Coordinates of C-alpha atoms and ligand atoms in Angstrom, one line a residue:
M15 CA -3.7 -26.3 46.6
D16 CA -6.9 -24.7 45.5
P17 CA -9.2 -27.6 44.5
N18 CA -11.0 -25.5 41.9
C19 CA -7.8 -24.3 40.2
L20 CA -6.8 -25.6 36.8
F21 CA -3.1 -25.2 37.3
C22 CA -3.1 -26.6 40.8
K23 CA -4.8 -29.7 39.3
I24 CA -2.2 -29.9 36.5
G25 CA 0.6 -29.7 39.1
A26 CA -1.1 -32.5 41.1
K27 CA -1.4 -34.5 37.8
Q28 CA -5.2 -34.6 38.2
I29 CA -5.4 -33.0 34.7
P30 CA -3.0 -34.1 32.0
A31 CA -0.4 -31.8 30.5
K32 CA 2.9 -32.1 28.9
L33 CA 5.1 -31.5 31.9
V34 CA 8.7 -30.5 31.1
Y35 CA 10.0 -29.7 34.6
E36 CA 9.0 -30.3 38.2
D37 CA 10.4 -30.1 41.7
E38 CA 9.0 -29.7 45.1
A39 CA 8.3 -26.0 44.6
A40 CA 7.5 -25.5 40.9
F41 CA 6.4 -27.2 37.8
A42 CA 6.4 -26.4 34.1
F43 CA 4.3 -27.6 31.1
E44 CA 3.7 -26.9 27.5
D45 CA 1.0 -24.3 26.8
I46 CA -2.1 -25.9 25.2
N47 CA -2.4 -22.9 22.7
P48 CA 1.3 -22.0 21.9
Q49 CA 2.0 -18.5 20.8
A50 CA 5.6 -19.4 19.7
P51 CA 7.5 -22.6 18.7
T52 CA 8.4 -22.9 22.4
H53 CA 5.6 -21.8 24.8
I54 CA 6.0 -23.1 28.4
L55 CA 4.1 -22.1 31.5
I56 CA 6.1 -22.2 34.8
C57 CA 4.1 -22.2 38.0
P58 CA 4.7 -22.3 41.7
R59 CA 3.0 -25.2 43.4
K60 CA 1.8 -22.8 46.0
H61 CA -1.5 -21.3 44.8
F62 CA -1.6 -17.5 44.5
V63 CA -3.2 -15.5 41.8
A64 CA -0.8 -12.8 40.8
L65 CA 2.5 -11.3 41.7
H66 CA 0.9 -8.8 44.1
D67 CA -0.4 -11.7 46.2
A68 CA 3.1 -12.9 46.9
G69 CA 5.0 -11.7 50.0
P70 CA 8.6 -11.6 51.4
D71 CA 8.3 -15.3 52.2
D72 CA 7.8 -16.0 48.4
Q73 CA 11.0 -14.2 47.3
A74 CA 13.0 -17.4 46.7
L75 CA 10.0 -19.1 45.0
L76 CA 9.6 -16.2 42.6
G77 CA 13.3 -16.3 41.8
E78 CA 13.1 -20.0 41.1
L79 CA 10.5 -19.5 38.4
Q80 CA 12.9 -17.2 36.6
L81 CA 15.8 -19.7 37.0
V82 CA 13.6 -22.5 35.7
A83 CA 12.8 -20.3 32.6
A84 CA 16.6 -19.7 32.1
K85 CA 17.3 -23.5 32.4
L86 CA 14.6 -24.4 29.9
A87 CA 15.6 -21.6 27.5
T88 CA 19.2 -22.9 27.6
E89 CA 18.2 -26.5 27.1
R90 CA 16.1 -25.5 24.1
N91 CA 18.7 -23.3 22.4
L92 CA 16.6 -20.2 22.8
L93 CA 19.5 -18.0 24.0
P94 CA 19.5 -15.8 20.9
G95 CA 16.1 -14.4 22.0
Y96 CA 13.4 -15.5 24.3
R97 CA 10.8 -13.8 26.4
T98 CA 9.4 -14.3 29.9
V99 CA 6.0 -12.8 30.7
I100 CA 3.7 -12.7 33.7
N101 CA 0.2 -11.4 32.9
N102 CA -1.3 -10.0 36.2
G103 CA -5.0 -9.3 36.1
S104 CA -7.6 -9.5 33.3
G105 CA -6.5 -6.1 32.0
A106 CA -3.1 -7.6 31.2
G107 CA -4.6 -10.7 29.7
Q108 CA -4.5 -13.1 32.6
S109 CA -7.0 -15.8 32.0
V110 CA -6.0 -18.5 34.6
S111 CA -6.0 -17.4 38.2
H112 CA -2.8 -19.1 39.3
L113 CA 0.5 -17.2 38.9
H114 CA 2.4 -18.5 35.9
L115 CA 5.4 -17.3 34.0
H116 CA 5.3 -17.7 30.2
L117 CA 8.5 -18.7 28.5
L118 CA 8.3 -18.0 24.8
G119 CA 10.9 -18.6 22.2
G120 CA 11.8 -19.8 18.8
R121 CA 10.7 -16.8 16.8
N122 CA 11.4 -13.0 16.8
F123 CA 9.3 -10.8 19.1
R124 CA 8.2 -7.2 18.7
W125 CA 8.3 -4.4 21.2
P126 CA 6.1 -3.1 22.8
P127 CA 4.0 -6.2 23.3
G128 CA 0.3 -5.9 22.4
Ligands
5GP12 P1 -2.7 -16.2 30.9 O1 -3.6 -15.7 29.8 O2 -3.5 -16.4 32.1 O3 -1.5 -15.3 31.1 O4 -2.2 -17.6 30.4 C1 -2.9 -18.7 30.5 C2 -2.3 -19.7 29.5 O5 -2.8 -21.0 29.9 C3 -2.8 -19.5 28.1 O6 -1.6 -19.3 27.3 C4 -3.5 -20.8 27.7 O7 -3.3 -21.2 26.4 C5 -3.0 -21.8 28.7 N1 -3.9 -22.8 29.1 C6 -5.2 -22.6 29.5 N2 -5.8 -23.8 29.8 C7 -4.8 -24.7 29.7 C8 -4.8 -26.2 29.9 O8 -5.8 -26.8 30.2 N3 -3.6 -26.8 29.6 C9 -2.5 -26.1 29.2 N4 -1.4 -26.9 29.0 N5 -2.5 -24.8 29.0 C10 -3.6 -24.1 29.2
ZN13 ZN1 -3.8 -22.9 41.8

């Protein structure tokens, strides 16, 4: 855990959030500024900033984030259309430096994203 990291603190329940899923490796919570009727952030407990900071040992962990997204999308009846997004780096819009997968659903989405 990085003691200065917002999402590490949320995972450790040092900062409140609406947690919707957690296990020993990952946790998920409602985004504070939702961009869709469902907007959940899915994080590894392990602190790393972006996808390119992960290595071969993180393969299963990265897969788990996707499977948690699929589970939540199924539970919330989002299967007609949902989106998973990872913003990597400020140029892609990343504002919190702890890897997180956005799960967005409940509305129609355009392509390409902005
Ligand atoms: P990024 O821009 O890094 O891809 O996504 C960061 C997300 O974290 C944003 O959608 C933002 O609304 C959300 N966020 C930032 N601070 C907090 C917080 O304190 N609590 C929660 N629940 N979400 C946050
Ligand atoms: Zn962190």
